[in-house]
CSV table of C-alpha atoms and ligand atoms in Angstrom, one decimal:
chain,number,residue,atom,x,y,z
A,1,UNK,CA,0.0,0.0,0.0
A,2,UNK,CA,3.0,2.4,0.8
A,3,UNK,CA,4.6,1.4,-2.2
A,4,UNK,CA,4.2,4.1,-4.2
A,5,UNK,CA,4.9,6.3,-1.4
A,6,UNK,CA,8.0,4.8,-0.5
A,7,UNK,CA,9.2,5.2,-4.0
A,8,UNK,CA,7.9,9.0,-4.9
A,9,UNK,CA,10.0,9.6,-1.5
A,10,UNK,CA,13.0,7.9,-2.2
A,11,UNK,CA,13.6,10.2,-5.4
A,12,UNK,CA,13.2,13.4,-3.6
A,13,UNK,CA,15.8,12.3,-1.2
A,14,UNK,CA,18.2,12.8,-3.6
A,15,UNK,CA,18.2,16.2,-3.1
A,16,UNK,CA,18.8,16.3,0.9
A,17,UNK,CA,22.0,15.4,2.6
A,18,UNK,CA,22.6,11.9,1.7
A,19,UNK,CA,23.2,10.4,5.6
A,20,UNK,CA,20.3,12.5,6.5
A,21,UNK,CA,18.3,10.2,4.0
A,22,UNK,CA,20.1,7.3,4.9
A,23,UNK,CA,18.7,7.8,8.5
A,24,UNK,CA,15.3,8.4,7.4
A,25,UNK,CA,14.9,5.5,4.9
A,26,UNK,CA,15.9,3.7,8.3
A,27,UNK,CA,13.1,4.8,10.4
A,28,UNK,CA,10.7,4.3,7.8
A,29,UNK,CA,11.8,0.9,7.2
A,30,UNK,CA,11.5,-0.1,11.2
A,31,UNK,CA,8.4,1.8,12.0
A,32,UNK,CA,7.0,-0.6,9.5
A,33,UNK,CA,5.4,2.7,7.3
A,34,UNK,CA,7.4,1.6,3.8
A,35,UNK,CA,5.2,-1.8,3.9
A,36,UNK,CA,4.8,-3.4,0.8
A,37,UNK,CA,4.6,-6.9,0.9
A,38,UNK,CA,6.9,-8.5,-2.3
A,39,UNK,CA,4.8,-11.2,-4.1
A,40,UNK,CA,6.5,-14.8,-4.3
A,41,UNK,CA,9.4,-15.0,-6.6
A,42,UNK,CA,9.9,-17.2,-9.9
A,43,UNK,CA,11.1,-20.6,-9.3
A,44,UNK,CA,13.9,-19.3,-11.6
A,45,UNK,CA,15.4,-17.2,-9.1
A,46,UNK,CA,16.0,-19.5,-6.2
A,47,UNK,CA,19.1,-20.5,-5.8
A,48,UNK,CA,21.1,-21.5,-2.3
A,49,UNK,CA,24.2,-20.9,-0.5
A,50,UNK,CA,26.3,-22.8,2.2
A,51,UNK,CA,23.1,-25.0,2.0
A,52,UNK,CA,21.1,-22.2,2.9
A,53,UNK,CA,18.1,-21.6,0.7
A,54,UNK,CA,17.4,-18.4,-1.2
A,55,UNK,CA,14.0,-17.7,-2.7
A,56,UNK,CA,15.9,-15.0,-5.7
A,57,UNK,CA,19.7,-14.1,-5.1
A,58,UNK,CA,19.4,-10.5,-4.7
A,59,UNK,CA,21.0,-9.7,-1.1
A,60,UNK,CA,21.0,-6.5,0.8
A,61,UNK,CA,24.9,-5.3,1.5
A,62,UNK,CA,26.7,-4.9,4.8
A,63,UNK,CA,26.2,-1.3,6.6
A,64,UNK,CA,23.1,-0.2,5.3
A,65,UNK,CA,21.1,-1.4,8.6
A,66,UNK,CA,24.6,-1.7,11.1
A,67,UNK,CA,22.1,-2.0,14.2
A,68,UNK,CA,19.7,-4.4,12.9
A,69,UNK,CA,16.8,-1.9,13.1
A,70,UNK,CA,14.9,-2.7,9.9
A,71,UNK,CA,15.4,-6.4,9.5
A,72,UNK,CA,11.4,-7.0,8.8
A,73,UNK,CA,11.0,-3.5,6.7
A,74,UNK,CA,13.7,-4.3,4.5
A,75,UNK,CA,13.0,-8.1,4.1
A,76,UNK,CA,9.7,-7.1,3.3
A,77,UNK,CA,11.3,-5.3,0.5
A,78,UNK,CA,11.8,-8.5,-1.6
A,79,UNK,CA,15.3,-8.7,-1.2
A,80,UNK,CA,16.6,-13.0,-1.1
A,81,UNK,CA,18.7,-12.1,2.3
A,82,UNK,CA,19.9,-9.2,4.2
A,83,UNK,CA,23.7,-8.7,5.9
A,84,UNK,CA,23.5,-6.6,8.7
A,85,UNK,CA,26.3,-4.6,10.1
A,86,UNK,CA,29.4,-4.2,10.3
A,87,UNK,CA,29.2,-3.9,14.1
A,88,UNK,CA,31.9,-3.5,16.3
A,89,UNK,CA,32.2,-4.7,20.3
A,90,UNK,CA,31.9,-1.5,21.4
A,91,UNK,CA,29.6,1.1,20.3
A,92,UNK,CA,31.6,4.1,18.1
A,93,UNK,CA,30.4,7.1,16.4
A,94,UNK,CA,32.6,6.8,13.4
A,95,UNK,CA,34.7,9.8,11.6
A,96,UNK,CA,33.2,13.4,11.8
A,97,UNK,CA,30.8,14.5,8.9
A,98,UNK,CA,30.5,14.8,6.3
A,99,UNK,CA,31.3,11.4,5.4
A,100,UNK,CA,29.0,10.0,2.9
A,101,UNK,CA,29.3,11.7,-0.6
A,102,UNK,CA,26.8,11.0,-3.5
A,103,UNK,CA,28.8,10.8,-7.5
A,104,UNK,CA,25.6,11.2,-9.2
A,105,UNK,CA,26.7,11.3,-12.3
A,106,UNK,CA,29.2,8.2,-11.9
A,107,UNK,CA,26.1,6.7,-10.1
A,108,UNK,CA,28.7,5.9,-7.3
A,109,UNK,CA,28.9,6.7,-3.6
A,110,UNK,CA,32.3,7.5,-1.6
A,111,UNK,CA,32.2,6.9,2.1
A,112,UNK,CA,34.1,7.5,5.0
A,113,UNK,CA,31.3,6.2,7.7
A,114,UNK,CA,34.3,4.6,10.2
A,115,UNK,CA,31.9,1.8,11.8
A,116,UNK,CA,29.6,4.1,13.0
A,117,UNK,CA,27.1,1.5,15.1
A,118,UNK,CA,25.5,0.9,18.4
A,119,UNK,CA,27.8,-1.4,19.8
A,120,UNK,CA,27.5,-5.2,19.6
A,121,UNK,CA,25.0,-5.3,23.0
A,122,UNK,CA,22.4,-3.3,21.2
A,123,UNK,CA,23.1,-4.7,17.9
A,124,UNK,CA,22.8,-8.8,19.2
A,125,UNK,CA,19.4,-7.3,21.1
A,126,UNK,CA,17.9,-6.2,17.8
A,127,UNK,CA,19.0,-9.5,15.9
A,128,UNK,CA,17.4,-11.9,18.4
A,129,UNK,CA,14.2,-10.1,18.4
A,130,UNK,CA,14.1,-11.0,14.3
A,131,UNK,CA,11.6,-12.6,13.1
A,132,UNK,CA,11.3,-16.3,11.5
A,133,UNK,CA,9.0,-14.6,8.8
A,134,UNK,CA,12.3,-12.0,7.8
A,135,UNK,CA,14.5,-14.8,6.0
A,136,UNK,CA,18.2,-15.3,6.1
A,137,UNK,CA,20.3,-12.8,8.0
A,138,UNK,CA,23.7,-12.4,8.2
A,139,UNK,CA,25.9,-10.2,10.6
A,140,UNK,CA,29.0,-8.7,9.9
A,141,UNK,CA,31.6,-8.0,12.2
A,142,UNK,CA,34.5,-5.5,12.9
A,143,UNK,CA,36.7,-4.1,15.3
A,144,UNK,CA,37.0,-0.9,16.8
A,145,UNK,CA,39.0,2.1,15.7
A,146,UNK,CA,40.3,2.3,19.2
A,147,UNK,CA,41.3,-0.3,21.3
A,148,UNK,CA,41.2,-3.0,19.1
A,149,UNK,CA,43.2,-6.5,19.0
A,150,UNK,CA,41.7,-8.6,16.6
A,151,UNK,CA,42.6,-11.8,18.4
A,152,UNK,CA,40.8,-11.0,21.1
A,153,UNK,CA,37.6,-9.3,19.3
A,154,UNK,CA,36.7,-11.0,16.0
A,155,UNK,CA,36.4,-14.1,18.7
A,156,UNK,CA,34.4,-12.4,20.9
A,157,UNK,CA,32.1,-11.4,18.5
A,158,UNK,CA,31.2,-14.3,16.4
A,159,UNK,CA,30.7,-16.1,19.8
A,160,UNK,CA,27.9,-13.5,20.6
A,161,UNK,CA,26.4,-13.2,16.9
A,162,UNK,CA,26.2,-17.0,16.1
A,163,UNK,CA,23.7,-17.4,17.9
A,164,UNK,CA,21.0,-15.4,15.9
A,165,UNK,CA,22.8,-14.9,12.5
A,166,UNK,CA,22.2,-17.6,9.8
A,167,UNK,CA,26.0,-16.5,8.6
A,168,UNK,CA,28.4,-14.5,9.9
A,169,UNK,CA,31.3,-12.5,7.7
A,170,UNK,CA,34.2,-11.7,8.7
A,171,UNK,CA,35.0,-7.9,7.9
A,172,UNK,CA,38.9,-7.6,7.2
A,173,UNK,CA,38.3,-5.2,4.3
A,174,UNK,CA,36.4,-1.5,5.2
A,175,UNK,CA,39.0,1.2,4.0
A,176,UNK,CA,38.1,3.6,6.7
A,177,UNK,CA,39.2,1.8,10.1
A,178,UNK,CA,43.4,2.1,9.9
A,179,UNK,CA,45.2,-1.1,9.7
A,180,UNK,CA,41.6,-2.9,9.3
A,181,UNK,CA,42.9,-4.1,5.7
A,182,UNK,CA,46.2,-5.3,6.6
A,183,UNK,CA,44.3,-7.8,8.7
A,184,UNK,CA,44.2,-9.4,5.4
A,185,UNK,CA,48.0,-10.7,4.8
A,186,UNK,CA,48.1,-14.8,5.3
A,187,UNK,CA,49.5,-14.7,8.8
A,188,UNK,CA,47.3,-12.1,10.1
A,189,UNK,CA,44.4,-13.9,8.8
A,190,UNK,CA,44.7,-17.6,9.4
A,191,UNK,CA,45.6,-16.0,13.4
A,192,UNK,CA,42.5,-14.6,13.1
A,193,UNK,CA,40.5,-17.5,11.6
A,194,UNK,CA,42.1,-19.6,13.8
A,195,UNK,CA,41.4,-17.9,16.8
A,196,UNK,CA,37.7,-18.3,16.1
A,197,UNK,CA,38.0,-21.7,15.2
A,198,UNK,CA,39.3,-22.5,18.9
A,199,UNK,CA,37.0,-20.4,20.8
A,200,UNK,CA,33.9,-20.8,18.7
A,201,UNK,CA,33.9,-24.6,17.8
A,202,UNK,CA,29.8,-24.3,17.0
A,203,UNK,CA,29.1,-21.5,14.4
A,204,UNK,CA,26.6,-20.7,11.3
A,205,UNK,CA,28.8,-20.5,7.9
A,206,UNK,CA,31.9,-18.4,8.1
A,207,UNK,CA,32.4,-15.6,5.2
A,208,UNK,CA,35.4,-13.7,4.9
A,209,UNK,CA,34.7,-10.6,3.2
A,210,UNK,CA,37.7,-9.0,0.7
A,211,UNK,CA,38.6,-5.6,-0.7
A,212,UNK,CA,39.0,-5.0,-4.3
A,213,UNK,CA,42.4,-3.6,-4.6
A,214,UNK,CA,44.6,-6.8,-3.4
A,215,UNK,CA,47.1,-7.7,-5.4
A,216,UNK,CA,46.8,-10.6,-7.5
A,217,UNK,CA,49.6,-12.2,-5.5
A,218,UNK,CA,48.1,-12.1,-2.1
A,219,UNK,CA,44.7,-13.4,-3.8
A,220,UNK,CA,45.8,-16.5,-4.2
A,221,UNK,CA,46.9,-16.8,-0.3
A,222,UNK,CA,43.8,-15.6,1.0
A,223,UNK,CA,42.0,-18.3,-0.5
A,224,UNK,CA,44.2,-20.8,0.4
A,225,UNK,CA,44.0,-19.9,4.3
A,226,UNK,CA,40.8,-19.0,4.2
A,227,UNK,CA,40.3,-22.9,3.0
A,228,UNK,CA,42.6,-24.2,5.1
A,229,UNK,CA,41.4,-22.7,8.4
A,230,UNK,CA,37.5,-23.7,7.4
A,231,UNK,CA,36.4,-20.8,5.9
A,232,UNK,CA,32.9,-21.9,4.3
A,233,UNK,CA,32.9,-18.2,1.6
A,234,UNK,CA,33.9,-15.3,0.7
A,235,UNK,CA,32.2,-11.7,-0.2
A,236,UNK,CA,33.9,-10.2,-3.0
A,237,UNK,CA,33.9,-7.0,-2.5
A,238,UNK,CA,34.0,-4.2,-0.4
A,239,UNK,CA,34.6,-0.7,-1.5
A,240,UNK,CA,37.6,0.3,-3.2
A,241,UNK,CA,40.2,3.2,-2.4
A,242,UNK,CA,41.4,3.6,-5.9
A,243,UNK,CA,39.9,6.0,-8.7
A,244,UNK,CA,38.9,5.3,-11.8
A,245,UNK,CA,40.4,8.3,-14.4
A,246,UNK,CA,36.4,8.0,-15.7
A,247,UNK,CA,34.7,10.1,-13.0
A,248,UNK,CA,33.4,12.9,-13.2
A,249,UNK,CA,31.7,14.1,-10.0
A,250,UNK,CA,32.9,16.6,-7.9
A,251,UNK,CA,33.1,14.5,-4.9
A,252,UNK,CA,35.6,11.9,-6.9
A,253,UNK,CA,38.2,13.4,-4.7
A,254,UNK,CA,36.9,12.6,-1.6
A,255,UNK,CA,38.8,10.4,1.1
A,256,UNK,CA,36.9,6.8,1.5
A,257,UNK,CA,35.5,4.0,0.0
A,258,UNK,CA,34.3,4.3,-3.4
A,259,UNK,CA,30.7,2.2,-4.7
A,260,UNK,CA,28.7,1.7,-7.2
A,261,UNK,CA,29.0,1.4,-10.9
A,262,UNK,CA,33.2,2.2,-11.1
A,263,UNK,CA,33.4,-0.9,-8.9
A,264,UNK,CA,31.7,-3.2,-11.2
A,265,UNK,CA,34.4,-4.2,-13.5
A,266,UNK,CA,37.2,-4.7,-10.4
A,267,UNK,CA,35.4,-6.5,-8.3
A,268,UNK,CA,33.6,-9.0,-10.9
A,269,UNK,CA,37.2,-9.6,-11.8
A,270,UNK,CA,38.7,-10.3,-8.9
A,271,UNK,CA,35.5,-12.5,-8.1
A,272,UNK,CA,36.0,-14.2,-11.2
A,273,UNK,CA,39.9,-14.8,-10.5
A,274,UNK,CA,38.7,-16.2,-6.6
A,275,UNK,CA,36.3,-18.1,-8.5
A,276,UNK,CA,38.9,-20.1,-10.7
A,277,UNK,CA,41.5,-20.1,-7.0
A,278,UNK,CA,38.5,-21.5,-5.2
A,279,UNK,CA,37.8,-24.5,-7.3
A,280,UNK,CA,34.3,-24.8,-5.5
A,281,UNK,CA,35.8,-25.0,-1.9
A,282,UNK,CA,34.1,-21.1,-0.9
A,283,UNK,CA,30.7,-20.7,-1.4
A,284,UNK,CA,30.7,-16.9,-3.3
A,285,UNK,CA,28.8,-14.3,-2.7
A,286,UNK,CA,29.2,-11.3,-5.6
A,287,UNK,CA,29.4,-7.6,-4.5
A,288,UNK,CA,30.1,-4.1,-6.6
A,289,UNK,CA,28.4,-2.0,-8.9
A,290,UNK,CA,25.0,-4.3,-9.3
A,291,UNK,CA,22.7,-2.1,-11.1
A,292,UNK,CA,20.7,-4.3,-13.5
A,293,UNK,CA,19.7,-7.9,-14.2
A,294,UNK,CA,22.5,-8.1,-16.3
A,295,UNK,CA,24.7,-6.9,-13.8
A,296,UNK,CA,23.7,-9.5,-11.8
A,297,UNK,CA,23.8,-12.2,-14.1
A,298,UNK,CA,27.7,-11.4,-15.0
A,299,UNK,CA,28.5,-12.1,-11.2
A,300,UNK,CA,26.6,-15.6,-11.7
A,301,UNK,CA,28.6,-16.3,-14.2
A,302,UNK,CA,32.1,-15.3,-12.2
A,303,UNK,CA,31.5,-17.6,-9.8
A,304,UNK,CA,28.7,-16.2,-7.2
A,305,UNK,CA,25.9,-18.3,-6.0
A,306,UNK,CA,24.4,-14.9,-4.5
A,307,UNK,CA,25.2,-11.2,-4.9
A,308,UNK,CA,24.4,-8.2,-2.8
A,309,UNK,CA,24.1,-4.7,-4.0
A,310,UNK,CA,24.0,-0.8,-1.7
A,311,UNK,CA,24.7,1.9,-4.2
A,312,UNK,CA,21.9,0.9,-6.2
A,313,UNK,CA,19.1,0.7,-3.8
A,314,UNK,CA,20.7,4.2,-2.5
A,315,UNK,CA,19.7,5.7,-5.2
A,316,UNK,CA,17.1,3.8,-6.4
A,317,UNK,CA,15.0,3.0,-3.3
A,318,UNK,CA,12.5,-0.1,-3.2
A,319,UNK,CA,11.2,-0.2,-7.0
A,320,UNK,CA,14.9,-1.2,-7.2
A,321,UNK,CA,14.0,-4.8,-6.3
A,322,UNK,CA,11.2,-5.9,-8.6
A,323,UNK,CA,12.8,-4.4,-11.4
A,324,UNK,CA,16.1,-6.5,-10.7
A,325,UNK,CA,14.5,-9.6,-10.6
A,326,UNK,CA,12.1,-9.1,-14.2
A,327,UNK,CA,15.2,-7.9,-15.4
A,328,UNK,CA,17.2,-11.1,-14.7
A,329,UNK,CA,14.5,-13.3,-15.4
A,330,UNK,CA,14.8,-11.4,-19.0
A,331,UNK,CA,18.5,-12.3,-18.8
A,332,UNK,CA,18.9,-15.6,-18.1
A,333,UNK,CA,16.1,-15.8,-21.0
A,334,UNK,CA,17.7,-14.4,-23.4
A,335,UNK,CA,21.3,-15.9,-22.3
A,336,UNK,CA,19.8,-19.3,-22.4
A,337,UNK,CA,19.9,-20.5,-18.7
A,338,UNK,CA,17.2,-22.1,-17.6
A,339,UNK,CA,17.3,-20.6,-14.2
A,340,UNK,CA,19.7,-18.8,-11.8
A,341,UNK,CA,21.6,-22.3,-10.8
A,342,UNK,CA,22.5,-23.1,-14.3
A,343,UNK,CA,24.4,-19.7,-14.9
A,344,UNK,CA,26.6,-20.0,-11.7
A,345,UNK,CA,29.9,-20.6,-13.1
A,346,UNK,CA,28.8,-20.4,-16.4
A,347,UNK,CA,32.2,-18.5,-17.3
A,348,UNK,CA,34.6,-21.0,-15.5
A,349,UNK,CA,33.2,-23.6,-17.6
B,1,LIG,C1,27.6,4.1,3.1
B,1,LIG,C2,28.2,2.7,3.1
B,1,LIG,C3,28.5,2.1,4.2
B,1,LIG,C4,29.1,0.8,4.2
B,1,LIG,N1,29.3,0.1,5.3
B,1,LIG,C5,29.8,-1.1,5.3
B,1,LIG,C6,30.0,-1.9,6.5
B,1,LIG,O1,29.8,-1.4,7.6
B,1,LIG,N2,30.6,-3.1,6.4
B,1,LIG,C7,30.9,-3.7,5.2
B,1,LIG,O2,31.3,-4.9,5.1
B,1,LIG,N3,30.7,-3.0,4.0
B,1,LIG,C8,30.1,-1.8,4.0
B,1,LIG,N4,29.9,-1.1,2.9
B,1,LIG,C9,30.3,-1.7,1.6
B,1,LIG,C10,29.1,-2.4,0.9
B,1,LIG,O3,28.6,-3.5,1.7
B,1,LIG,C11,29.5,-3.0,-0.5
B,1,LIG,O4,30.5,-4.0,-0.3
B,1,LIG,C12,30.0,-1.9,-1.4
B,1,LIG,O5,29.2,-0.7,-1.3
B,1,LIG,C13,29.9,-2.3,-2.9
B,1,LIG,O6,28.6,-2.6,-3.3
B,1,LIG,P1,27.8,-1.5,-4.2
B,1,LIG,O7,28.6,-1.1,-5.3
B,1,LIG,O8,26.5,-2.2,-4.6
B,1,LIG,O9,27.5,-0.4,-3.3
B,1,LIG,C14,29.3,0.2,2.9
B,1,LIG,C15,29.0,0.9,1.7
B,1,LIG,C16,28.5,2.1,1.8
B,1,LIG,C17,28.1,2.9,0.5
C-alpha cells in the first residue's frame, strides 16, 4: 500500500544530505510505514548458498542497517537475504561528517562512515528479536578504531552473533578503520581465523569478506588460508580506495571507500579470479556496482551463488528490487539458462 509512497519519496531524497536520507529511509523501514509486501518469486530465481536456501539471489549489503533496526522492513522489500552490520564490540560514532558523498553522475557513492554502530549489545538485542518470517540474515563484524586486537575481538564477536545470525562474515576489508585491511595478509588472517576456530567450535557458515584492490599475488593466499582454516565463503567486494580516471563528480576526490558502478568491473574480476582459485571450496557471494539484471547475471557467471548490491538501492529505493529480478529473469532468457543455478559458473566452464 505504501509502495508508491516509499518510492515518490525515495527520489526526492536525492536532493537532501545523503546520511540524513540514509537515516530516514531507516526509520521508515523499522516503524514498518514503507510496507509493501513483495509477491513470491519465480522458481527461476532461487538458488542457495552454504546450503542455505534463497528464494531470488538478490542480497542486501553490509552497513546499510549496522544496528539491525529494519530487518522486517527491508525483508519485506523483496530482497533474497539481508547482511546486517558491520558492528563493532563497542559502540563508536565513526569519523566526523560529512562522510557520505553521492557521485551522481558516476552513479557511485564514496564513504568515509568509520563503523559508525550501536555497539555489539544493542546490535545482538535487535537480531534476536528477528523474526522467522524476515529470512536469512547475516551479521557482519569488525573491530573498533580504538582499542582494538583482533585476536581478542573478532572471537568475541562471532561467539555473541552465532547465535541469531544464519551466517556471519568476517569484515577484514572497510577502508576507513586504519590497519583494518592489513588484517588481510596470510599470517594475520589464518591467526585470526584460527582464533575463532578455537573459541567458537559451534558456528553458522563463516564468510570472509575482501577488498578490491589486493594484489593478485596475495589473492591466491587468501584463499588458500581461508580454506585451510574452514572458511565456508567469501564476499567479494568491499569498497575500493582507488579511482577510476572515468569520474566525473565533484566529490571523486573525496577520502573513503568508493561504490557503485566504477566498482563493477574490479570486483567482478577479482570474483572471477577467486572463482577459478576457489575450485568450488568457498561458497561466493558477488558484491560491486549491481545495477541491473544483467549486472547481476555477470556475477553468476564469475562464480557467485548470491550477490548483494548498496549503491543501487541508494539511489534507487525499493522499485529497485522488482525491477532487478524481471530484469534477470529477461536475462537468463535471453542468455539461455534455464534458471539462476544453471548460470553459476557459467564462465569457468
Ligand atoms: C555508506 C556505506 C557504508 C558501508 N558500510 C559497510 C560496512 O559497515 N561493512 C561492510 O562490510 N561493508 C560496508 N559497505 C560496503 C558495501 O557493503 C558494499 O560492499 C559496497 O558498497 C559495494 O557494493 P555496491 O557497489 O553495490 O554499493 C558500505 C558501503 C556504503 C556505501
Amino acid at each position: 500500500m505504501f509502495f508508491s509512497l516509499a518510492t515518490s519519496l525515495m527520489p526526492l531524497m536525492r536532493w537532501i544530505d545523503p546520511e540524513q536520507a540514509h537515516r530516514l529511509s531507516i526509520a521508515a523501514l523499522a516503524s514498518g510505514l514503507l510496507n509493501p509486501t513483495s509477491s513470491p518469486d519465480d522458481q527461476r530465481l532461487e538458488t542457495s548458498f552454504l546450503g542455505l536456501r534463497l528464494p531470488n539471489p538478490i542480497g542486501l549489503a553490509a552497513g546499510f542497517d549496522k544496528n539491525a533496526v529494519a530487518i522486517e522492513g527491508l525483508s519485506r522489500l523483496g530482497f533474497g537475504f539481508l547482511e546486517t552490520g558491520s558492528v563493532t564490540p563497542r559502540p563508536q560514532d565513526g569519523n566526523p561528517r560529512p562522510r557520505l558523498f553521492r557521485l551522481t553522475a558516476d552513479r557511485a557513492v564514496i564513504n568515509r562512515m568509520g563503523f559508525n554502530n550501536a555497539g555489539l549489545d544493542a546490535y545482538v538485542q535487535n537480531l534476536a528479536k528477528r523474526r522467522s518470517t524476515a529470512g536469512l540474515v547475516g551479521a557482519n563484524v569488525g573491530i573498533n578504531k580504538d582499542g582494538a586486537d583482533p585476536l581478542r575481538d573478532y572471537p568475541l564477536l562471532v561467539r555473541a552473533v552465532a547465535p541469531h545470525a544464519d551466517y556471519v562474515v568476517i569484515n577484514v576489508s572497510s577502508p576507513n578503520t586504519p590497519g583494518l585491511r592489513d588484517l588481510q595478509a596470510e599470517d594475520r588472517l589464518r591467526a585470526i581465523l584460527s582464533s575463532i576456530a578455537a573459541a567458537v567450535p559451534t558456528r553458522p557458515p563463516l564468510l570472509v569478506k575482501l577488498a578490491p584492490d589486493l594484489a593478485k599475488e596475495a589473492v591466491a593466499r587468501i584463499v588458500e588460508t581461508c580454506v585451510d582454516e574452514g572458511v565456508d565463503g567469501l564476499i567479494i567486494s568491499n569498497t575500493t580506495i582507488t579511482r577510476p580516471a572515468s569520474l566525473t563528480s565533484a566529490h571523486a576526490s573525496e577520502t573513503g571507500g568508493l561504490s557503485g558502478a566504477p566498482l563493477f568491473e574490479p570486483s567482478t574480476d577479482l570474483l572471477r579470479q577467486v572463482a577459478r582459485l576457489g575450485r568450488g571450496r568457498l561458497a561466493l557471494i558477488g558484491v560491486g556496482g549491481i545495477f541491473s539484471g544483467e549486472d547481476i547475471l555477470a556475477k553468476l557467471r564469475a562464480g557467485a551463488s548470491a550477490v548483494q548490491l548498496y549503491s543501487s538501492f541508494a539511489y534507487g529505493g525499493p522499485a529497485l528490487i522488482p525491477r532487478l529480478k524481471a530484469e534477470l529473469l529477461q536475462s537468463l532468457d535471453r542468455h539461455g539458462f534455464a534458471n539462476v543455478t544453471a548460470a553459476i559458473g557459467a564462465d569457468l566452464r
